[in-house]
Amino acid sequence: MPHLPATRAMGESRASMVRLMMPSDANPHGNVHGGVIMKFVDEVAGIVAHRHARRNVVTARLDRMDFLEPVFVGNALTLDARLAYTGRTSMEVMVDIRAENLDTGEVVHTGTAWLTMIALNERGRPVPVPPVVAETEDEKALHELARLRYEARRAERKGAKQ
Ligand SMILES: CC(C)(COP(=O)(O)OP(=O)(O)OC[C@H]1O[C@@H](n2cnc3c(N)ncnc32)[C@H](O)[C@@H]1OP(=O)(O)O)[C@@H](O)C(=O)NCCC(=O)NCCS
Protein backbone atom coordinates (compact mmCIF):
# COMPACT_ATOMS: atom_id res chain seq x y z
CA MET A 1 0.00 0.00 0.00
CA PRO A 2 1.17 3.60 -0.62
CA HIS A 3 2.38 5.49 2.46
CA LEU A 4 -0.49 7.67 3.72
CA PRO A 5 -0.13 10.93 5.63
CA ALA A 6 -1.74 11.03 9.09
CA THR A 7 -4.42 13.44 7.83
CA ARG A 8 -5.58 14.65 4.42
CA ALA A 9 -7.07 17.98 3.41
CA MET A 10 -10.67 18.03 2.19
CA GLY A 11 -9.64 19.79 -1.02
CA GLU A 12 -7.26 16.99 -2.04
CA SER A 13 -9.98 14.46 -2.81
CA ARG A 14 -12.62 16.78 -4.29
CA ALA A 15 -13.92 15.57 -7.66
CA SER A 16 -16.22 16.85 -10.40
CA MET A 17 -17.87 15.00 -13.21
CA VAL A 18 -19.67 16.41 -16.26
CA ARG A 19 -21.96 14.23 -18.36
CA LEU A 20 -24.04 15.05 -21.43
CA MET A 21 -27.51 13.55 -21.03
CA MET A 22 -28.33 11.29 -23.96
CA PRO A 23 -31.63 9.78 -25.20
CA SER A 24 -30.60 6.41 -23.68
CA ASP A 25 -30.56 8.13 -20.24
CA ALA A 26 -34.18 9.26 -20.47
CA ASN A 27 -37.82 8.26 -20.87
CA PRO A 28 -39.64 8.83 -24.21
CA HIS A 29 -40.50 12.41 -23.13
CA GLY A 30 -36.84 13.34 -22.62
CA ASN A 31 -36.84 13.31 -18.79
CA VAL A 32 -33.64 11.76 -17.46
CA HIS A 33 -34.19 8.72 -15.19
CA GLY A 34 -33.39 9.25 -11.50
CA GLY A 35 -31.48 5.96 -11.45
CA VAL A 36 -29.10 7.25 -14.13
CA ILE A 37 -28.26 10.25 -11.97
CA MET A 38 -27.86 8.06 -8.89
CA LYS A 39 -25.30 5.92 -10.72
CA PHE A 40 -23.21 9.02 -11.48
CA VAL A 41 -23.60 10.16 -7.86
CA ASP A 42 -22.30 6.79 -6.64
CA GLU A 43 -19.43 6.85 -9.13
CA VAL A 44 -18.15 10.33 -8.26
CA ALA A 45 -18.54 9.69 -4.50
CA GLY A 46 -16.50 6.51 -4.95
CA ILE A 47 -13.72 8.47 -6.66
CA VAL A 48 -13.58 10.96 -3.78
CA ALA A 49 -13.49 8.28 -1.10
CA HIS A 50 -10.95 6.15 -2.97
CA ARG A 51 -8.75 9.22 -3.52
CA HIS A 52 -8.86 10.01 0.19
CA ALA A 53 -8.29 6.47 1.49
CA ARG A 54 -6.14 5.18 -1.39
CA ARG A 55 -8.05 1.94 -0.79
CA ASN A 56 -10.90 0.06 -2.35
CA VAL A 57 -14.19 1.52 -1.10
CA VAL A 58 -17.84 0.43 -1.13
CA THR A 59 -21.08 2.34 -0.66
CA ALA A 60 -22.74 1.45 2.65
CA ARG A 61 -25.51 4.01 2.35
CA LEU A 62 -27.04 6.44 -0.09
CA ASP A 63 -29.20 8.81 1.92
CA ARG A 64 -32.59 10.01 0.79
CA MET A 65 -32.18 11.98 -2.39
CA ASP A 66 -34.71 14.51 -3.64
CA PHE A 67 -34.85 15.42 -7.29
CA LEU A 68 -35.68 19.11 -7.03
CA GLU A 69 -35.85 19.91 -10.76
CA PRO A 70 -36.16 17.78 -13.90
CA VAL A 71 -33.09 17.01 -15.99
CA PHE A 72 -33.56 16.73 -19.76
CA VAL A 73 -31.81 15.10 -22.69
CA GLY A 74 -29.18 17.54 -23.98
CA ASN A 75 -28.45 19.01 -20.51
CA ALA A 76 -24.89 18.94 -19.20
CA LEU A 77 -25.06 17.39 -15.74
CA THR A 78 -22.32 18.45 -13.31
CA LEU A 79 -21.69 16.53 -10.09
CA ASP A 80 -19.39 18.10 -7.52
CA ALA A 81 -18.34 15.76 -4.70
CA ARG A 82 -16.47 16.45 -1.46
CA LEU A 83 -15.37 14.30 1.42
CA ALA A 84 -17.21 16.04 4.23
CA TYR A 85 -16.32 13.91 7.25
CA THR A 86 -14.40 10.80 8.25
CA GLY A 87 -15.34 8.33 10.96
CA ARG A 88 -12.99 5.47 11.76
CA THR A 89 -13.47 3.47 8.57
CA SER A 90 -16.37 5.40 7.05
CA MET A 91 -16.43 8.53 4.91
CA GLU A 92 -19.37 10.92 4.47
CA VAL A 93 -19.42 12.27 0.93
CA MET A 94 -21.66 15.11 -0.24
CA VAL A 95 -22.54 15.41 -3.92
CA ASP A 96 -24.07 18.56 -5.40
CA ILE A 97 -25.85 18.13 -8.72
CA ARG A 98 -26.50 20.85 -11.30
CA ALA A 99 -27.99 20.72 -14.79
CA GLU A 100 -27.04 23.22 -17.49
CA ASN A 101 -29.18 24.02 -20.51
CA LEU A 102 -26.42 24.30 -23.10
CA ASP A 103 -28.56 26.46 -25.43
CA THR A 104 -29.32 29.15 -22.86
CA GLY A 105 -26.59 28.71 -20.25
CA GLU A 106 -29.20 28.43 -17.50
CA VAL A 107 -27.89 26.33 -14.60
CA VAL A 108 -30.30 24.68 -12.17
CA HIS A 109 -29.40 23.02 -8.87
CA THR A 110 -31.24 19.72 -9.17
CA GLY A 111 -30.26 18.03 -5.91
CA THR A 112 -27.81 17.10 -3.18
CA ALA A 113 -26.93 13.57 -2.14
CA TRP A 114 -25.12 12.19 0.89
CA LEU A 115 -23.36 8.86 0.82
CA THR A 116 -21.43 6.79 3.34
CA MET A 117 -18.46 5.01 1.83
CA ILE A 118 -16.37 2.41 3.68
CA ALA A 119 -12.68 1.69 3.05
CA LEU A 120 -11.82 -2.00 2.80
CA ASN A 121 -8.62 -3.94 3.30
CA GLU A 122 -7.40 -6.79 1.08
CA ARG A 123 -9.74 -9.20 2.86
CA GLY A 124 -12.77 -6.99 2.19
CA ARG A 125 -13.06 -5.82 5.82
CA PRO A 126 -13.41 -2.18 6.98
CA VAL A 127 -10.06 -0.47 7.56
CA PRO A 128 -9.26 2.92 9.20
CA VAL A 129 -8.90 5.98 6.98
CA PRO A 130 -6.86 9.17 7.59
CA PRO A 131 -8.99 11.91 9.21
CA VAL A 132 -10.07 14.60 6.78
CA VAL A 133 -9.07 18.20 7.59
CA ALA A 134 -11.36 21.11 6.72
CA GLU A 135 -9.31 24.21 5.89
CA THR A 136 -11.64 26.96 4.65
CA GLU A 137 -14.67 28.39 6.48
CA ASP A 138 -16.95 26.74 3.92
CA GLU A 139 -15.24 23.37 4.46
CA LYS A 140 -15.47 23.73 8.23
CA ALA A 141 -19.23 24.33 8.00
CA LEU A 142 -19.63 21.29 5.74
CA HIS A 143 -17.50 19.21 8.12
CA GLU A 144 -19.67 20.17 11.10
CA LEU A 145 -22.87 19.39 9.18
CA ALA A 146 -21.48 15.99 8.19
CA ARG A 147 -20.31 15.27 11.74
CA LEU A 148 -23.89 15.75 12.97
CA ARG A 149 -25.15 13.42 10.24
CA TYR A 150 -22.52 10.83 11.20
CA GLU A 151 -23.47 11.00 14.89
CA ALA A 152 -27.18 10.69 14.05
CA ARG A 153 -26.50 7.71 11.78
CA ARG A 154 -24.45 5.97 14.46
CA ALA A 155 -27.20 6.49 17.04
CA GLU A 156 -29.74 5.14 14.54
CA ARG A 157 -27.65 2.01 13.86
CA LYS A 158 -27.08 1.47 17.57
CA GLY A 159 -30.84 1.73 18.19
CA ALA A 160 -31.58 -0.71 15.37
CA LYS A 161 -29.14 -3.27 16.81
CA GLN A 162 -30.70 -3.15 20.30
C1 LIG B 1 -20.31 -1.72 4.52
C2 LIG B 1 -19.86 -3.01 5.17
C3 LIG B 1 -18.41 -3.31 4.77
C4 LIG B 1 -19.91 -2.76 6.71
O1 LIG B 1 -19.60 -3.96 7.33
P1 LIG B 1 -19.81 -4.13 8.92
O2 LIG B 1 -19.41 -5.50 9.29
O3 LIG B 1 -21.16 -3.64 9.29
O4 LIG B 1 -18.71 -3.15 9.46
P2 LIG B 1 -18.61 -2.40 10.85
O5 LIG B 1 -19.75 -2.71 11.77
O6 LIG B 1 -17.21 -2.65 11.34
O7 LIG B 1 -18.75 -0.87 10.43
C5 LIG B 1 -17.73 -0.25 9.67
C6 LIG B 1 -18.14 1.18 9.40
O8 LIG B 1 -19.22 1.15 8.48
C7 LIG B 1 -20.29 1.93 8.99
N1 LIG B 1 -21.51 1.34 8.47
C8 LIG B 1 -21.80 0.02 8.38
N2 LIG B 1 -23.01 -0.15 7.82
C9 LIG B 1 -23.49 1.08 7.53
C10 LIG B 1 -24.69 1.56 6.95
N3 LIG B 1 -25.67 0.76 6.53
N4 LIG B 1 -24.83 2.89 6.79
C11 LIG B 1 -23.86 3.74 7.18
N5 LIG B 1 -22.70 3.34 7.75
C12 LIG B 1 -22.52 2.02 7.93
C13 LIG B 1 -20.14 1.84 10.50
O9 LIG B 1 -20.79 2.93 11.16
C14 LIG B 1 -18.64 1.93 10.65
O10 LIG B 1 -18.20 3.26 10.54
P3 LIG B 1 -16.95 3.83 11.42
O11 LIG B 1 -15.82 2.82 11.31
O12 LIG B 1 -16.57 5.11 10.77
O13 LIG B 1 -17.44 3.98 12.82
C15 LIG B 1 -20.76 -4.22 4.80
O14 LIG B 1 -22.06 -4.00 5.31
C16 LIG B 1 -20.81 -4.45 3.31
O15 LIG B 1 -19.87 -5.03 2.74
N6 LIG B 1 -21.92 -4.01 2.66
C17 LIG B 1 -22.00 -4.09 1.20
C18 LIG B 1 -21.37 -2.86 0.55
C19 LIG B 1 -21.45 -2.92 -0.96
O16 LIG B 1 -21.05 -3.90 -1.56
N7 LIG B 1 -21.97 -1.85 -1.57
C20 LIG B 1 -22.14 -1.77 -2.99
C21 LIG B 1 -23.58 -2.00 -3.40
S1 LIG B 1 -24.08 -3.65 -3.11
PDB file of N, CA, C and O and ligand atoms in Angstrom, residues 58-61 87-90 116 118 120 124-126 150 153-154 157 161, ligand 1:
ATOM      1  N   VAL A  58     -16.484   0.817  -0.720  1.00  0.00           N
ATOM      2  CA  VAL A  58     -17.838   0.429  -1.132  1.00  0.00           C
ATOM      3  C   VAL A  58     -18.842   1.412  -0.533  1.00  0.00           C
ATOM      4  O   VAL A  58     -18.562   2.055   0.480  1.00  0.00           O
ATOM      5  N   THR A  59     -19.997   1.484  -1.157  1.00  0.00           N
ATOM      6  CA  THR A  59     -21.079   2.335  -0.656  1.00  0.00           C
ATOM      7  C   THR A  59     -21.863   1.564   0.390  1.00  0.00           C
ATOM      8  O   THR A  59     -22.395   0.494   0.092  1.00  0.00           O
ATOM      9  N   ALA A  60     -21.922   2.094   1.619  1.00  0.00           N
ATOM     10  CA  ALA A  60     -22.742   1.453   2.655  1.00  0.00           C
ATOM     11  C   ALA A  60     -24.135   2.050   2.653  1.00  0.00           C
ATOM     12  O   ALA A  60     -25.110   1.400   3.022  1.00  0.00           O
ATOM     13  N   ARG A  61     -24.207   3.330   2.232  1.00  0.00           N
ATOM     14  CA  ARG A  61     -25.506   4.006   2.352  1.00  0.00           C
ATOM     15  C   ARG A  61     -25.596   5.173   1.372  1.00  0.00           C
ATOM     16  O   ARG A  61     -24.650   5.943   1.230  1.00  0.00           O
ATOM     17  N   GLY A  87     -15.208   9.046   9.691  1.00  0.00           N
ATOM     18  CA  GLY A  87     -15.339   8.328  10.965  1.00  0.00           C
ATOM     19  C   GLY A  87     -14.057   7.533  11.145  1.00  0.00           C
ATOM     20  O   GLY A  87     -12.966   8.007  10.813  1.00  0.00           O
ATOM     21  N   ARG A  88     -14.191   6.298  11.627  1.00  0.00           N
ATOM     22  CA  ARG A  88     -12.986   5.471  11.761  1.00  0.00           C
ATOM     23  C   ARG A  88     -12.664   4.825  10.408  1.00  0.00           C
ATOM     24  O   ARG A  88     -11.580   5.021   9.873  1.00  0.00           O
ATOM     25  N   THR A  89     -13.665   4.123   9.879  1.00  0.00           N
ATOM     26  CA  THR A  89     -13.467   3.471   8.573  1.00  0.00           C
ATOM     27  C   THR A  89     -14.423   4.029   7.525  1.00  0.00           C
ATOM     28  O   THR A  89     -14.348   3.662   6.364  1.00  0.00           O
ATOM     29  N   SER A  90     -15.349   4.890   7.961  1.00  0.00           N
ATOM     30  CA  SER A  90     -16.374   5.399   7.049  1.00  0.00           C
ATOM     31  C   SER A  90     -16.076   6.830   6.621  1.00  0.00           C
ATOM     32  O   SER A  90     -15.374   7.564   7.323  1.00  0.00           O
ATOM     33  N   THR A 116     -22.445   7.299   2.416  1.00  0.00           N
ATOM     34  CA  THR A 116     -21.434   6.794   3.343  1.00  0.00           C
ATOM     35  C   THR A 116     -20.646   5.713   2.623  1.00  0.00           C
ATOM     36  O   THR A 116     -21.217   4.717   2.166  1.00  0.00           O
ATOM     37  N   ILE A 118     -17.227   3.111   2.716  1.00  0.00           N
ATOM     38  CA  ILE A 118     -16.366   2.407   3.677  1.00  0.00           C
ATOM     39  C   ILE A 118     -15.102   1.935   2.958  1.00  0.00           C
ATOM     40  O   ILE A 118     -15.188   1.350   1.870  1.00  0.00           O
ATOM     41  N   LEU A 120     -12.006  -0.566   2.521  1.00  0.00           N
ATOM     42  CA  LEU A 120     -11.821  -2.004   2.799  1.00  0.00           C
ATOM     43  C   LEU A 120     -10.364  -2.415   2.644  1.00  0.00           C
ATOM     44  O   LEU A 120      -9.645  -1.895   1.775  1.00  0.00           O
ATOM     45  N   GLY A 124     -11.399  -7.487   2.341  1.00  0.00           N
ATOM     46  CA  GLY A 124     -12.770  -6.987   2.194  1.00  0.00           C
ATOM     47  C   GLY A 124     -13.385  -6.541   3.505  1.00  0.00           C
ATOM     48  O   GLY A 124     -14.616  -6.418   3.607  1.00  0.00           O
ATOM     49  N   ARG A 125     -12.555  -6.284   4.521  1.00  0.00           N
ATOM     50  CA  ARG A 125     -13.059  -5.820   5.819  1.00  0.00           C
ATOM     51  C   ARG A 125     -12.765  -4.330   6.001  1.00  0.00           C
ATOM     52  O   ARG A 125     -11.766  -3.817   5.468  1.00  0.00           O
ATOM     53  N   PRO A 126     -13.630  -3.616   6.770  1.00  0.00           N
ATOM     54  CA  PRO A 126     -13.409  -2.176   6.985  1.00  0.00           C
ATOM     55  C   PRO A 126     -12.039  -1.897   7.593  1.00  0.00           C
ATOM     56  O   PRO A 126     -11.591  -2.633   8.481  1.00  0.00           O
ATOM     57  N   TYR A 150     -23.221  12.055  10.796  1.00  0.00           N
ATOM     58  CA  TYR A 150     -22.520  10.834  11.196  1.00  0.00           C
ATOM     59  C   TYR A 150     -22.985  10.377  12.577  1.00  0.00           C
ATOM     60  O   TYR A 150     -23.305   9.211  12.783  1.00  0.00           O
ATOM     61  N   ARG A 153     -26.485   9.035  12.428  1.00  0.00           N
ATOM     62  CA  ARG A 153     -26.501   7.715  11.784  1.00  0.00           C
ATOM     63  C   ARG A 153     -26.019   6.629  12.742  1.00  0.00           C
ATOM     64  O   ARG A 153     -26.578   5.544  12.808  1.00  0.00           O
ATOM     65  N   ARG A 154     -24.977   6.944  13.504  1.00  0.00           N
ATOM     66  CA  ARG A 154     -24.445   5.966  14.459  1.00  0.00           C
ATOM     67  C   ARG A 154     -25.489   5.640  15.533  1.00  0.00           C
ATOM     68  O   ARG A 154     -25.660   4.479  15.907  1.00  0.00           O
ATOM     69  N   ARG A 157     -28.113   3.397  14.015  1.00  0.00           N
ATOM     70  CA  ARG A 157     -27.648   2.010  13.859  1.00  0.00           C
ATOM     71  C   ARG A 157     -27.625   1.293  15.205  1.00  0.00           C
ATOM     72  O   ARG A 157     -27.981   0.135  15.321  1.00  0.00           O
ATOM     73  N   LYS A 161     -29.776  -2.033  16.349  1.00  0.00           N
ATOM     74  CA  LYS A 161     -29.140  -3.272  16.808  1.00  0.00           C
ATOM     75  C   LYS A 161     -29.727  -3.759  18.131  1.00  0.00           C
ATOM     76  O   LYS A 161     -29.744  -4.940  18.415  1.00  0.00           O
TER      77      LYS A 161
HETATM   78  C1  LIG B   1     -20.310  -1.719   4.515  1.00  0.00           C
HETATM   79  C2  LIG B   1     -19.858  -3.007   5.173  1.00  0.00           C
HETATM   80  C3  LIG B   1     -18.410  -3.313   4.767  1.00  0.00           C
HETATM   81  C4  LIG B   1     -19.913  -2.761   6.706  1.00  0.00           C
HETATM   82  O1  LIG B   1     -19.598  -3.965   7.329  1.00  0.00           O
HETATM   83  P1  LIG B   1     -19.806  -4.134   8.915  1.00  0.00           P
HETATM   84  O2  LIG B   1     -19.408  -5.501   9.287  1.00  0.00           O
HETATM   85  O3  LIG B   1     -21.160  -3.639   9.295  1.00  0.00           O
HETATM   86  O4  LIG B   1     -18.709  -3.151   9.462  1.00  0.00           O
HETATM   87  P2  LIG B   1     -18.605  -2.400  10.854  1.00  0.00           P
HETATM   88  O5  LIG B   1     -19.746  -2.707  11.774  1.00  0.00           O
HETATM   89  O6  LIG B   1     -17.208  -2.649  11.342  1.00  0.00           O
HETATM   90  O7  LIG B   1     -18.748  -0.867  10.429  1.00  0.00           O
HETATM   91  C5  LIG B   1     -17.734  -0.253   9.666  1.00  0.00           C
HETATM   92  C6  LIG B   1     -18.138   1.176   9.402  1.00  0.00           C
HETATM   93  O8  LIG B   1     -19.223   1.150   8.483  1.00  0.00           O
HETATM   94  C7  LIG B   1     -20.290   1.929   8.994  1.00  0.00           C
HETATM   95  N1  LIG B   1     -21.510   1.336   8.465  1.00  0.00           N
HETATM   96  C8  LIG B   1     -21.805   0.022   8.383  1.00  0.00           C
HETATM   97  N2  LIG B   1     -23.012  -0.148   7.816  1.00  0.00           N
HETATM   98  C9  LIG B   1     -23.487   1.082   7.529  1.00  0.00           C
HETATM   99  C10 LIG B   1     -24.686   1.564   6.945  1.00  0.00           C
HETATM  100  N3  LIG B   1     -25.667   0.760   6.526  1.00  0.00           N
HETATM  101  N4  LIG B   1     -24.831   2.892   6.790  1.00  0.00           N
HETATM  102  C11 LIG B   1     -23.859   3.743   7.181  1.00  0.00           C
HETATM  103  N5  LIG B   1     -22.696   3.338   7.747  1.00  0.00           N
HETATM  104  C12 LIG B   1     -22.519   2.022   7.933  1.00  0.00           C
HETATM  105  C13 LIG B   1     -20.138   1.844  10.497  1.00  0.00           C
HETATM  106  O9  LIG B   1     -20.791   2.926  11.162  1.00  0.00           O
HETATM  107  C14 LIG B   1     -18.636   1.926  10.649  1.00  0.00           C
HETATM  108  O10 LIG B   1     -18.196   3.261  10.537  1.00  0.00           O
HETATM  109  P3  LIG B   1     -16.948   3.827  11.416  1.00  0.00           P
HETATM  110  O11 LIG B   1     -15.820   2.821  11.307  1.00  0.00           O
HETATM  111  O12 LIG B   1     -16.570   5.106  10.769  1.00  0.00           O
HETATM  112  O13 LIG B   1     -17.436   3.984  12.818  1.00  0.00           O
HETATM  113  C15 LIG B   1     -20.761  -4.222   4.801  1.00  0.00           C
HETATM  114  O14 LIG B   1     -22.064  -3.997   5.306  1.00  0.00           O
HETATM  115  C16 LIG B   1     -20.807  -4.447   3.308  1.00  0.00           C
HETATM  116  O15 LIG B   1     -19.871  -5.032   2.739  1.00  0.00           O
HETATM  117  N6  LIG B   1     -21.916  -4.013   2.658  1.00  0.00           N
HETATM  118  C17 LIG B   1     -21.996  -4.095   1.197  1.00  0.00           C
HETATM  119  C18 LIG B   1     -21.367  -2.862   0.547  1.00  0.00           C
HETATM  120  C19 LIG B   1     -21.447  -2.918  -0.960  1.00  0.00           C
HETATM  121  O16 LIG B   1     -21.054  -3.895  -1.558  1.00  0.00           O
HETATM  122  N7  LIG B   1     -21.972  -1.846  -1.568  1.00  0.00           N
HETATM  123  C20 LIG B   1     -22.142  -1.768  -2.990  1.00  0.00           C
HETATM  124  C21 LIG B   1     -23.582  -2.003  -3.396  1.00  0.00           C
HETATM  125  S1  LIG B   1     -24.084  -3.651  -3.106  1.00  0.00           S
END
